[in-house]
Coordinates of C-alpha atoms in Angstrom, one line a residue:
Chain A
X1 CA 10.2 -4.8 49.6
X2 CA 12.9 -6.2 51.7
X3 CA 14.2 -9.5 52.9
X4 CA 15.0 -9.7 56.6
X5 CA 17.9 -12.0 57.6
X6 CA 16.8 -14.0 60.6
X7 CA 19.8 -16.3 60.3
X8 CA 22.6 -15.9 57.6
X9 CA 23.6 -19.5 57.0
X10 CA 27.1 -20.6 56.4
X11 CA 28.0 -18.1 53.6
X12 CA 25.3 -16.2 51.8
X13 CA 26.3 -13.4 49.5
X14 CA 24.7 -11.1 46.9
X15 CA 25.9 -12.2 43.5
X16 CA 25.1 -11.2 39.9
X17 CA 27.1 -12.1 36.7
X18 CA 30.2 -10.2 37.8
X19 CA 32.2 -7.2 36.9
X20 CA 34.1 -7.7 33.6
X21 CA 36.3 -4.9 32.5
X22 CA 38.5 -4.3 35.6
X23 CA 40.9 -7.3 35.4
X24 CA 43.6 -4.8 34.1
X25 CA 43.3 -3.2 37.5
X26 CA 43.7 -6.6 39.2
X27 CA 39.9 -7.0 40.0
X28 CA 38.5 -10.5 39.2
X29 CA 35.3 -10.8 37.3
X30 CA 33.6 -12.6 40.3
X31 CA 29.8 -13.2 40.3
X32 CA 27.8 -16.4 40.8
X33 CA 30.0 -19.5 40.6
X34 CA 27.2 -21.3 38.9
X35 CA 26.2 -18.5 36.6
X36 CA 23.7 -20.6 34.6
X37 CA 21.7 -21.4 37.8
X38 CA 21.5 -17.7 38.7
X39 CA 20.4 -16.8 35.2
X40 CA 17.7 -19.4 35.2
X41 CA 16.5 -18.3 38.6
X42 CA 16.2 -14.7 37.4
X43 CA 14.4 -15.7 34.2
X44 CA 11.8 -17.7 36.2
X45 CA 10.8 -14.5 38.1
X46 CA 10.8 -12.2 35.1
X47 CA 14.0 -10.5 35.9
X48 CA 16.8 -9.6 33.6
X49 CA 19.1 -12.6 33.6
X50 CA 21.9 -10.5 35.1
X51 CA 19.9 -9.3 38.1
X52 CA 21.5 -9.8 41.6
X53 CA 20.4 -12.7 43.7
X54 CA 21.7 -14.6 46.6
X55 CA 24.4 -17.4 46.4
X56 CA 23.7 -19.7 49.3
X57 CA 26.4 -22.2 50.4
X58 CA 25.6 -25.6 51.9
X59 CA 23.8 -24.4 55.1
X60 CA 21.2 -22.0 54.0
X61 CA 19.9 -18.9 55.8
X62 CA 16.5 -18.1 57.1
X63 CA 14.9 -15.1 55.4
X64 CA 11.6 -13.3 56.0
X65 CA 9.6 -11.6 53.2
X66 CA 8.6 -8.3 54.6
X67 CA 6.1 -7.9 51.8
X68 CA 4.7 -10.5 49.4
X69 CA 7.3 -11.5 46.7
X70 CA 7.9 -13.8 43.8
X71 CA 11.1 -15.9 44.0
X72 CA 12.7 -19.0 42.5
X73 CA 15.5 -21.3 43.7
X74 CA 18.0 -23.2 41.5
X75 CA 21.3 -25.0 41.9
X76 CA 21.9 -27.1 44.9
X77 CA 19.0 -28.8 46.7
X78 CA 19.5 -27.6 50.3
X79 CA 16.0 -28.7 51.5
X80 CA 14.2 -25.4 51.1
X81 CA 10.9 -24.7 53.0
X82 CA 8.5 -21.8 53.1
X83 CA 6.8 -21.5 56.4
X84 CA 7.8 -25.1 57.0
X85 CA 6.3 -26.4 53.7
X86 CA 8.8 -28.1 51.4
X87 CA 9.5 -26.4 48.2
X88 CA 10.5 -27.6 44.7
X89 CA 13.4 -26.1 42.9
X90 CA 13.3 -24.4 39.5
X91 CA 9.7 -23.0 39.9
X92 CA 8.4 -19.5 40.2
X93 CA 7.0 -19.4 43.8
X94 CA 4.8 -16.8 45.6
X95 CA 5.7 -15.9 49.2
X96 CA 3.0 -14.1 51.1
X97 CA 3.9 -11.2 53.4
X98 CA 5.8 -12.4 56.5
X99 CA 6.6 -15.9 54.9
X100 CA 9.9 -17.4 56.1
X101 CA 12.2 -19.2 53.7
X102 CA 14.4 -21.6 55.5
X103 CA 16.8 -24.5 54.5
X104 CA 17.6 -27.9 56.0
X105 CA 20.2 -30.6 55.2
X106 CA 22.1 -30.3 51.9
X107 CA 20.7 -33.0 49.7
X108 CA 22.7 -32.5 46.4
X109 CA 25.1 -29.9 45.4
X110 CA 26.9 -27.0 47.3
X111 CA 25.4 -23.7 46.1
X112 CA 21.8 -22.7 45.7
X113 CA 20.7 -19.5 44.0
X114 CA 17.7 -17.4 45.1
X115 CA 16.3 -14.8 42.7
X116 CA 13.5 -12.5 43.8
X117 CA 11.4 -10.6 41.3
X118 CA 13.0 -7.1 41.2
X119 CA 16.4 -8.3 42.2
X120 CA 18.5 -7.4 45.2
X121 CA 18.7 -3.7 44.9
X122 CA 22.1 -2.8 46.4
X123 CA 24.2 -0.1 44.8
X124 CA 26.5 -1.4 42.0
X125 CA 30.2 -1.1 42.6
X126 CA 32.4 -1.0 39.4
X127 CA 29.3 -2.0 37.4
X128 CA 28.2 -5.0 39.4
X129 CA 26.4 -5.9 42.6
X130 CA 28.5 -9.0 43.1
X131 CA 30.2 -9.4 46.5
X132 CA 34.0 -9.7 46.3
X133 CA 34.8 -10.7 49.8
X134 CA 38.6 -10.5 49.5
X135 CA 38.5 -6.7 48.8
X136 CA 35.3 -6.2 50.7
X137 CA 33.5 -4.6 47.8
X138 CA 30.1 -4.9 46.1
X139 CA 27.1 -6.8 47.4
X140 CA 25.8 -6.0 50.9
X141 CA 28.5 -3.8 52.4
X142 CA 31.2 -6.0 50.8
X143 CA 30.4 -8.9 53.1
X144 CA 28.4 -12.1 53.6
X145 CA 24.9 -11.6 55.1
X146 CA 24.5 -11.4 58.9
X147 CA 21.5 -11.7 61.2
X148 CA 19.5 -8.5 61.2
X149 CA 20.4 -7.4 57.7
X150 CA 17.5 -6.0 55.7
X151 CA 18.2 -6.6 52.0
X152 CA 16.3 -4.2 49.7
X153 CA 14.5 -5.8 46.7
X154 CA 13.6 -3.8 43.6
X155 CA 10.2 -3.6 42.0
X156 CA 9.2 -6.5 39.8
X157 CA 9.5 -5.9 36.1
X158 CA 6.3 -6.0 33.9
X159 CA 7.1 -9.6 33.0
X160 CA 7.5 -10.5 36.8
X161 CA 4.2 -8.7 37.5
X162 CA 2.4 -10.9 34.9
X163 CA 3.9 -14.1 36.4
X164 CA 2.7 -12.9 39.8
X165 CA -0.8 -12.2 38.4
X166 CA -1.1 -15.7 37.0
X167 CA 0.4 -17.5 40.0
X168 CA -0.8 -15.7 43.0
X169 CA -4.5 -15.2 42.6
X170 CA -4.7 -15.2 46.4
X171 CA -1.7 -13.3 47.6
X172 CA -2.1 -14.5 51.2
X173 CA -1.1 -18.1 50.4
X174 CA 1.9 -19.9 49.1
X175 CA 1.9 -20.9 45.5
X176 CA 4.4 -22.8 43.3
X177 CA 4.1 -22.8 39.5
X178 CA 3.5 -26.2 37.9
X179 CA 6.0 -25.5 35.1
X180 CA 9.8 -25.7 35.1
X181 CA 12.6 -25.3 32.5
X182 CA 13.7 -28.3 30.6
X183 CA 16.0 -30.8 32.3
X184 CA 19.1 -29.4 30.6
X185 CA 18.8 -26.2 32.6
X186 CA 17.9 -28.0 35.9
X187 CA 20.7 -30.5 36.3
X188 CA 20.7 -32.5 39.5
X189 CA 24.2 -32.1 41.0
X190 CA 26.0 -35.4 40.8
X191 CA 27.6 -37.1 43.8
X192 CA 30.8 -37.9 41.8
X193 CA 30.8 -35.2 39.0
X194 CA 32.9 -35.5 35.9
X195 CA 34.3 -32.1 35.0
X196 CA 35.2 -31.5 31.3
X197 CA 38.4 -29.6 30.5
X198 CA 40.7 -28.7 27.7
X199 CA 44.5 -28.6 27.9
X200 CA 46.0 -25.6 29.5
X201 CA 48.8 -23.5 28.0
X202 CA 51.5 -25.4 30.0
X203 CA 50.0 -28.9 29.6
X204 CA 53.0 -30.0 27.5
X205 CA 55.4 -29.2 30.4
X206 CA 53.9 -32.1 32.5
X207 CA 55.2 -35.6 32.5
X208 CA 53.1 -38.0 30.3
X209 CA 52.3 -40.1 33.5
X210 CA 51.0 -36.9 35.2
X211 CA 48.9 -35.9 32.2
X212 CA 47.4 -39.4 32.3
X213 CA 46.8 -39.3 36.0
X214 CA 45.1 -36.0 35.8
X215 CA 42.5 -37.4 33.4
X216 CA 42.2 -40.8 34.9
X217 CA 42.4 -40.5 38.7
X218 CA 39.9 -39.1 41.1
X219 CA 40.6 -35.9 43.0
X220 CA 39.1 -34.9 46.4
X221 CA 37.9 -31.3 47.0
X222 CA 39.7 -30.4 50.2
X223 CA 38.5 -28.2 53.0
X224 CA 40.6 -25.4 51.4
X225 CA 37.7 -24.5 49.1
X226 CA 36.2 -21.1 48.7
X227 CA 35.0 -18.6 46.0
X228 CA 38.6 -18.1 44.9
X229 CA 39.2 -21.8 44.2
X230 CA 39.5 -25.4 45.4
X231 CA 42.6 -27.1 46.5
X232 CA 42.4 -30.7 45.2
X233 CA 44.0 -33.8 46.6
X234 CA 45.0 -36.6 44.4
X235 CA 48.0 -38.1 42.6
X236 CA 51.0 -35.7 42.7
X237 CA 51.4 -34.1 39.2
X238 CA 55.0 -33.5 38.1
X239 CA 56.3 -30.8 35.8
X240 CA 59.3 -31.9 33.6
X241 CA 61.0 -28.6 34.0
X242 CA 61.6 -26.4 37.1
X243 CA 62.1 -23.2 35.1
X244 CA 60.3 -20.3 36.8
X245 CA 57.2 -19.2 34.9
X246 CA 56.4 -15.5 34.4
X247 CA 53.0 -14.5 35.7
X248 CA 50.3 -14.5 33.1
X249 CA 46.5 -14.5 33.0
X250 CA 44.5 -17.1 34.9
X251 CA 40.7 -17.3 34.9
X252 CA 37.7 -19.1 36.2
X253 CA 38.3 -22.7 35.6
X254 CA 42.1 -22.6 35.3
X255 CA 43.7 -25.7 36.8
X256 CA 47.1 -24.6 38.1
X257 CA 49.7 -26.8 39.7
X258 CA 52.0 -25.4 42.5
X259 CA 55.4 -27.0 43.1
X260 CA 53.9 -29.5 45.6
X261 CA 52.0 -31.2 42.7
X262 CA 48.5 -31.0 44.1
X263 CA 46.3 -29.0 41.7
X264 CA 44.2 -25.9 42.4
X265 CA 41.1 -25.2 40.3
X266 CA 40.3 -21.5 40.2
X267 CA 36.8 -20.1 40.5
X268 CA 35.3 -16.7 39.9
X269 CA 37.0 -14.7 42.7
X270 CA 40.5 -16.0 41.6
X271 CA 43.4 -13.6 41.1
X272 CA 43.6 -12.1 37.6
X273 CA 47.2 -13.4 37.0
X274 CA 49.3 -16.2 38.4
X275 CA 52.7 -17.8 38.1
X276 CA 51.9 -21.5 38.4
X277 CA 51.8 -23.8 35.3
X278 CA 48.3 -24.0 33.9
X279 CA 47.7 -27.7 33.3
X280 CA 44.1 -27.6 32.1
X281 CA 41.1 -25.3 31.8
X282 CA 37.6 -26.4 32.8
X283 CA 35.1 -25.7 30.0
X284 CA 32.6 -22.9 30.6
X285 CA 29.6 -25.3 30.2
X286 CA 30.9 -27.2 33.3
X287 CA 31.3 -24.3 35.6
X288 CA 28.0 -25.1 37.2
X289 CA 29.0 -28.7 37.9
X290 CA 32.3 -27.5 39.4
X291 CA 30.5 -24.9 41.6
X292 CA 28.3 -27.7 43.0
X293 CA 31.2 -29.8 44.2
X294 CA 31.5 -29.5 48.0
X295 CA 34.5 -30.0 50.2
X296 CA 35.1 -33.8 50.7
X297 CA 33.5 -34.7 47.4
X298 CA 35.4 -36.7 44.7
X299 CA 35.5 -35.4 41.1
X300 CA 37.2 -36.5 37.9
X301 CA 38.4 -34.6 34.9
X302 CA 37.5 -35.6 31.3
X303 CA 39.5 -34.2 28.4
X304 CA 37.6 -32.6 25.6
X305 CA 38.8 -30.7 22.5
X306 CA 38.4 -27.0 22.1
X307 CA 35.8 -27.7 19.3
X308 CA 33.7 -29.8 21.7
X309 CA 34.0 -27.2 24.5
X310 CA 32.8 -24.5 22.1
X311 CA 29.9 -26.6 20.9
X312 CA 28.9 -27.3 24.5
X313 CA 29.1 -23.6 25.3
X314 CA 26.9 -22.6 22.4
X315 CA 24.4 -25.4 23.2
X316 CA 24.1 -24.1 26.8
X317 CA 23.6 -20.5 25.5
X318 CA 20.9 -21.7 23.1
X319 CA 19.1 -23.4 26.0
X320 CA 19.2 -20.4 28.2
X321 CA 18.1 -18.1 25.4
X322 CA 15.2 -20.5 24.5
X323 CA 14.0 -20.5 28.1
X324 CA 14.0 -16.6 28.0
X325 CA 12.0 -16.5 24.8
X326 CA 9.6 -19.2 26.1
X327 CA 8.8 -17.3 29.2
X328 CA 8.4 -14.0 27.3
X329 CA 6.0 -15.7 24.9
X330 CA 4.0 -17.4 27.6
X331 CA 3.4 -14.2 29.5
X332 CA 3.3 -11.8 26.6
Chain B
X1 CA 60.9 -17.2 21.1
X2 CA 63.7 -15.4 19.4
X3 CA 63.7 -11.6 19.8
X4 CA 61.5 -10.0 17.1
X5 CA 59.7 -13.2 16.3
X6 CA 56.0 -12.9 15.4
X7 CA 53.6 -13.1 18.3
X8 CA 52.1 -16.5 19.1
X9 CA 48.4 -17.2 19.8
X10 CA 47.0 -20.0 21.9
X11 CA 43.7 -20.6 23.7
X12 CA 43.1 -20.2 27.5
X13 CA 40.0 -22.3 27.6
X14 CA 36.9 -21.6 25.5
X15 CA 36.6 -17.8 26.1
X16 CA 40.1 -16.4 26.0
X17 CA 43.1 -16.1 23.6
X18 CA 46.7 -15.6 24.9
X19 CA 48.9 -13.4 22.6
X20 CA 52.5 -14.1 23.5
X21 CA 55.1 -11.5 22.5
X22 CA 58.3 -13.0 24.1
X23 CA 59.8 -15.4 26.6
X24 CA 61.6 -13.0 29.0
X25 CA 60.9 -9.8 30.9
X26 CA 62.1 -6.9 28.8
X27 CA 61.1 -3.3 28.1
X28 CA 60.9 -4.1 24.3
X29 CA 58.4 -6.9 25.0
X30 CA 56.4 -4.7 27.3
X31 CA 56.3 -1.9 24.7
X32 CA 55.0 -4.4 22.1
X33 CA 52.2 -5.6 24.5
X34 CA 51.3 -1.9 25.2
X35 CA 51.3 -1.0 21.5
X36 CA 49.1 -4.0 20.6
X37 CA 46.7 -3.4 23.5
X38 CA 46.2 0.2 22.4
X39 CA 45.7 -0.9 18.8
X40 CA 43.1 -3.4 19.9
X41 CA 41.4 -0.7 22.0
X42 CA 41.1 1.5 18.9
X43 CA 39.8 -1.4 16.8
X44 CA 37.5 -3.5 19.2
X45 CA 35.6 -6.4 17.7
X46 CA 32.1 -7.5 18.6
X47 CA 32.2 -9.7 21.6
X48 CA 35.5 -8.4 23.0
X49 CA 35.3 -8.5 26.8
X50 CA 38.6 -7.2 28.1
X51 CA 42.3 -7.6 27.9
X52 CA 44.8 -8.5 30.6
X53 CA 48.5 -7.5 30.0
X54 CA 51.2 -9.5 31.8
X55 CA 55.0 -9.7 31.5
X56 CA 55.1 -11.3 28.0
X57 CA 51.5 -11.8 27.2
X58 CA 48.2 -10.0 26.4
X59 CA 45.2 -12.2 27.2
X60 CA 42.1 -11.3 25.3
X61 CA 38.8 -12.4 26.8
X62 CA 35.7 -12.7 24.5
X63 CA 32.1 -13.7 24.5
X64 CA 31.9 -16.9 22.4
X65 CA 28.2 -16.4 21.6
X66 CA 28.7 -12.8 20.3
X67 CA 32.0 -13.4 18.4
X68 CA 30.4 -16.5 16.6
X69 CA 27.3 -14.5 15.7
X70 CA 25.1 -16.9 17.7
X71 CA 27.0 -20.0 16.8
X72 CA 27.4 -19.5 13.1
X73 CA 31.3 -19.4 13.2
X74 CA 33.8 -21.2 15.4
X75 CA 34.6 -18.7 18.2
X76 CA 38.3 -19.2 18.8
X77 CA 39.2 -19.3 15.1
X78 CA 37.2 -16.1 14.5
X79 CA 38.9 -14.2 17.3
X80 CA 42.4 -15.6 16.4
X81 CA 41.9 -14.5 12.7
X82 CA 40.8 -11.0 13.9
X83 CA 43.8 -10.7 16.2
X84 CA 46.2 -11.9 13.5
X85 CA 44.9 -9.2 11.2
X86 CA 45.4 -6.6 13.9
X87 CA 48.9 -7.8 14.7
X88 CA 49.8 -7.3 11.0
X89 CA 48.6 -3.6 11.2
X90 CA 49.9 -2.6 14.6
X91 CA 52.5 0.3 14.3
X92 CA 55.8 0.4 16.1
X93 CA 55.8 0.8 19.8
X94 CA 55.5 4.4 21.0
X95 CA 58.6 5.8 22.6
X96 CA 58.6 5.3 26.3
X97 CA 56.6 8.2 27.8
X98 CA 58.9 8.9 30.8
X99 CA 57.0 12.1 31.4
X100 CA 54.3 9.9 32.8
X101 CA 56.2 9.5 36.0
X102 CA 54.3 8.8 39.2
X103 CA 55.9 9.7 42.5
X104 CA 55.2 7.2 45.4
X105 CA 56.1 8.7 48.8
X106 CA 57.5 6.1 51.2
X107 CA 58.4 6.2 54.8
X108 CA 61.2 3.7 55.1
X109 CA 62.1 1.5 58.1
X110 CA 60.8 1.6 61.6
X111 CA 57.2 0.3 62.1
X112 CA 56.6 1.0 58.4
X113 CA 59.4 -1.2 57.2
X114 CA 60.3 -3.8 59.8
X115 CA 62.6 -5.8 57.5
X116 CA 64.7 -2.8 56.3
X117 CA 67.6 -3.8 58.7
X118 CA 67.4 -7.4 57.6
X119 CA 67.7 -6.3 53.9
X120 CA 70.7 -4.1 54.9
X121 CA 72.4 -7.0 56.6
X122 CA 71.6 -9.4 53.8
X123 CA 72.9 -7.1 51.1
X124 CA 75.9 -5.8 53.2
X125 CA 74.7 -2.2 52.7
X126 CA 73.9 0.5 55.2
X127 CA 70.2 1.1 55.6
X128 CA 70.6 4.6 54.1
X129 CA 72.3 3.0 51.1
X130 CA 69.4 0.5 50.7
X131 CA 67.0 3.5 50.7
X132 CA 69.1 5.4 48.3
X133 CA 69.3 2.5 45.9
X134 CA 65.6 1.8 46.2
X135 CA 64.6 5.4 45.4
X136 CA 67.1 5.9 42.6
X137 CA 65.5 4.1 39.6
X138 CA 62.6 4.8 37.4
X139 CA 60.5 1.6 37.8
X140 CA 58.3 0.3 35.0
X141 CA 54.8 -1.0 35.9
X142 CA 54.8 -4.2 33.9
X143 CA 51.4 -5.4 35.0
X144 CA 48.8 -5.3 37.7
X145 CA 47.9 -8.6 39.3
X146 CA 48.0 -10.9 42.4
X147 CA 45.5 -8.5 44.0
X148 CA 43.4 -5.4 43.0
X149 CA 45.9 -2.5 42.3
X150 CA 49.1 -4.6 43.0
X151 CA 51.9 -3.5 40.6
X152 CA 54.6 -5.8 39.3
X153 CA 57.6 -3.4 38.9
X154 CA 60.7 -3.8 36.8
X155 CA 63.9 -2.0 37.5
X156 CA 65.0 -3.0 41.1
X157 CA 68.7 -2.6 41.7
X158 CA 70.1 -6.1 41.6
X159 CA 72.2 -5.4 44.8
X160 CA 68.9 -5.2 46.8
X161 CA 67.6 -8.7 45.9
X162 CA 66.7 -10.5 49.1
X163 CA 64.8 -13.8 49.5
X164 CA 61.3 -13.9 50.9
X165 CA 60.6 -14.7 54.5
X166 CA 60.6 -18.4 55.4
X167 CA 57.3 -17.8 57.2
X168 CA 54.9 -15.4 55.6
X169 CA 53.2 -12.8 57.9
X170 CA 49.4 -13.4 58.4
X171 CA 48.7 -9.7 57.6
X172 CA 50.7 -7.0 55.8
X173 CA 49.0 -3.6 55.8
X174 CA 47.9 -1.9 52.5
X175 CA 50.6 0.5 51.2
X176 CA 53.5 -1.6 52.5
X177 CA 56.5 -1.7 50.1
X178 CA 58.4 -4.9 49.9
X179 CA 61.2 -6.9 48.2
X180 CA 61.0 -10.5 47.2
X181 CA 64.0 -12.0 45.4
X182 CA 64.8 -9.6 42.4
X183 CA 61.3 -7.9 42.6
X184 CA 59.9 -5.0 44.5
X185 CA 56.2 -4.1 44.9
X186 CA 53.5 -2.5 47.0
X187 CA 50.8 -4.3 48.8
X188 CA 47.6 -2.7 47.5
X189 CA 45.2 -4.3 50.0
X190 CA 45.8 -5.8 53.5
X191 CA 46.8 -9.4 52.9
X192 CA 49.0 -12.3 54.1
X193 CA 52.5 -11.9 52.6
X194 CA 56.1 -13.2 52.6
X195 CA 57.9 -10.2 51.1
X196 CA 60.6 -8.3 53.1
X197 CA 58.9 -5.1 54.2
X198 CA 61.0 -2.0 53.9
X199 CA 58.6 0.9 54.0
X200 CA 55.1 2.1 53.5
X201 CA 53.4 4.7 51.3
X202 CA 50.6 6.8 52.7
X203 CA 48.8 6.6 49.3
X204 CA 45.9 4.3 48.5
X205 CA 46.7 2.1 45.5
X206 CA 43.1 0.8 45.1
X207 CA 39.7 2.3 45.7
X208 CA 36.6 0.9 44.2
X209 CA 34.9 4.3 44.4
X210 CA 37.4 5.7 41.7
X211 CA 36.3 5.4 38.1
X212 CA 39.7 3.8 37.4
X213 CA 40.0 1.8 40.6
X214 CA 43.8 1.2 40.5
X215 CA 46.1 4.1 41.1
X216 CA 48.7 2.5 38.8
X217 CA 48.4 0.8 35.4
X218 CA 50.6 -1.2 33.2
X219 CA 53.0 1.0 31.2
X220 CA 53.4 3.7 33.8
X221 CA 56.8 4.7 35.3
X222 CA 57.2 5.4 38.9
X223 CA 59.7 6.5 41.5
X224 CA 59.8 6.1 45.2
X225 CA 60.4 9.3 47.2
X226 CA 61.5 9.0 50.9
X227 CA 59.4 10.9 53.4
X228 CA 59.5 11.3 57.2
X229 CA 57.2 9.6 59.7
X230 CA 55.6 13.1 60.3
X231 CA 54.9 13.6 56.7
X232 CA 53.5 10.0 56.5
X233 CA 51.1 10.8 59.4
X234 CA 50.0 14.0 57.7
X235 CA 49.2 12.5 54.4
X236 CA 48.1 8.9 55.1
X237 CA 45.0 7.8 53.2
X238 CA 44.6 4.3 54.5
X239 CA 41.6 3.2 56.5
X240 CA 42.4 2.8 60.2

C-alpha cells in the first residue's frame, strides 16, 4: 500500500514519538508535537501507539490511497474530506482504493495527525521514523512531503485487520466508525488556550513584576514559529542579573528568555542545550494544547505546582492506556 | 556553590531532574559529571530515558509513568531519592584519560577560514602565531549541544579570544572551525553562525548512519593539527 502525494500542503512531515537516547550527541528527541493526538490516531487504526503517521500543519495536503486503507485523523480540525465528503475527526475511517483525502480551511488548531493502519513504513534513522528537518534526517528523505512522493504504508496489524473487517463490509465505499474515544482524548483546540507550566530553574532570577506578568498577561505566537519553538510577543520580561549563564539542558516545553525579554517556548525539535535563562517549563500534559496554537494566536500561561503537573501527566497516561485496552477488548 | 559542595538536584519540568555539580567551568566539575554519568549508566533505574551532560550539570530524563510504577509513587521524588543514593556511592573521578586524544586536521585561513586575518589583527598576532597557538593545547570536550555533533571545547589560549561577528553569516559550512569570545568550536552541520571562522576540518562530525552519530563526545580530549589545502581536498568527507 502507498499514499500518493497529489499536493503536499504547507508542511506535512512523517512523525512518530521521536528518538530518545541521542541527546548526548546533540540530537533532539523530536517526534509529533502533539504526541497524544498521534498516539490516539494510531490506537484507532489498531497500530502500535508509536507507529509513524503524518503531522499536517494548517494547510493540509491532498493524498490518494493507492489501495484501500484504514485511517484516522486527530488533533486540529483542518476541514478534512474524503472524495469530497466531509469527515469527522477521531474515528476509524475506511478509504476505498483511489480515494482522495483533502483538507480545507483550518477550523480549530494548527496540527492534525493522520495515522494509517500499518503505519508509514519509511526506514528508521537512529531508532525513529520522525523527520528532523534541521539535520535533514529521518522521515521521508529527511524532508517535508512534496508532490509526487509515494509514501509506503505497512501491513495492518491483526487488530487493524479486525477493525477493517467490522467497519468496511463493502470495501468499495467510504465508512466512518460510529465510536470515538472519550472527550478527554479528543480535546477541541481552544481559540485562546491556557497553557499550564511549572517554574523553571532560573525563575527566581526574574523580577517579581516580570514573574507576575508572565502568568497574568497574554502572549501572541509570532510568525517565527516552527517545530523548534515559538517566539512569543508580550510584556518584556526582565532578569535581575546580567551574569552570563552556562549552557545546560533545555527540552520540549522550556520557556527561555533571551536578553530582549521576549520569551521563546521550545518544542520537540529544539536544541538539546541552551544558555538563556529558563523561566518556566510547560507541563507535559499541555504539550498538545501548545502544539495546536498557530501563529497570530493569543495564549496565556497558568502556574501549577510540580505535584499538579505530575498528577495531570499520570491522568493523561491512564486515559491513553484505557483507550488502548478498550479497543483491544472490543476487537478481541 | 563552594568547591567540593554536594551536588544539588532540581526539576526541569515533570520529566527531568537537573543534577548540578558546580557553578563554573572547571575540569574538576567536568570530571565529577563524567564519573556520575558513568555510575548511573552502570546502575540504571526503571524509567531512565537518557542523560545530557553540560558544563556544570547532568540532566536526567525519565518516564514518569514507569518510575512511579503506574502512578503509585510521586515520580520526581522517586527519581531524586534514587539519584541521591547513587551520588552517595559514586567513586572518585577517574584520572583524565589523555590517551583518548582525537586529532582534528584543519586547513587554516584562505577560503576555509575567511576570518583568520581579522583574528590576527584583533589579537595583534601574526596569522602563523594564531595557528600555532590554536593547535598547541589539548582541548577538552565539555559537552555536545547547540546542534547535532557540535562540541563545546575548553582550553582555548586566552590570547586568541575574539568577539563574534556583528552580523552573523546566513550559512557556515559543516566542519568550519571558529572562535567566539573565549570559546572555540566546530560547526557540525551547515547553519547560520556568528563565530569568527579560522579554518575547516575535512572530517564529518555528525552522521546519522553511524551507530554513535557524533564523532566527539563529552569527556574526550582533542588537538587541532594543521593541514594543507591539498591534503584537505584529498581527505574531505563533506557532502558537496
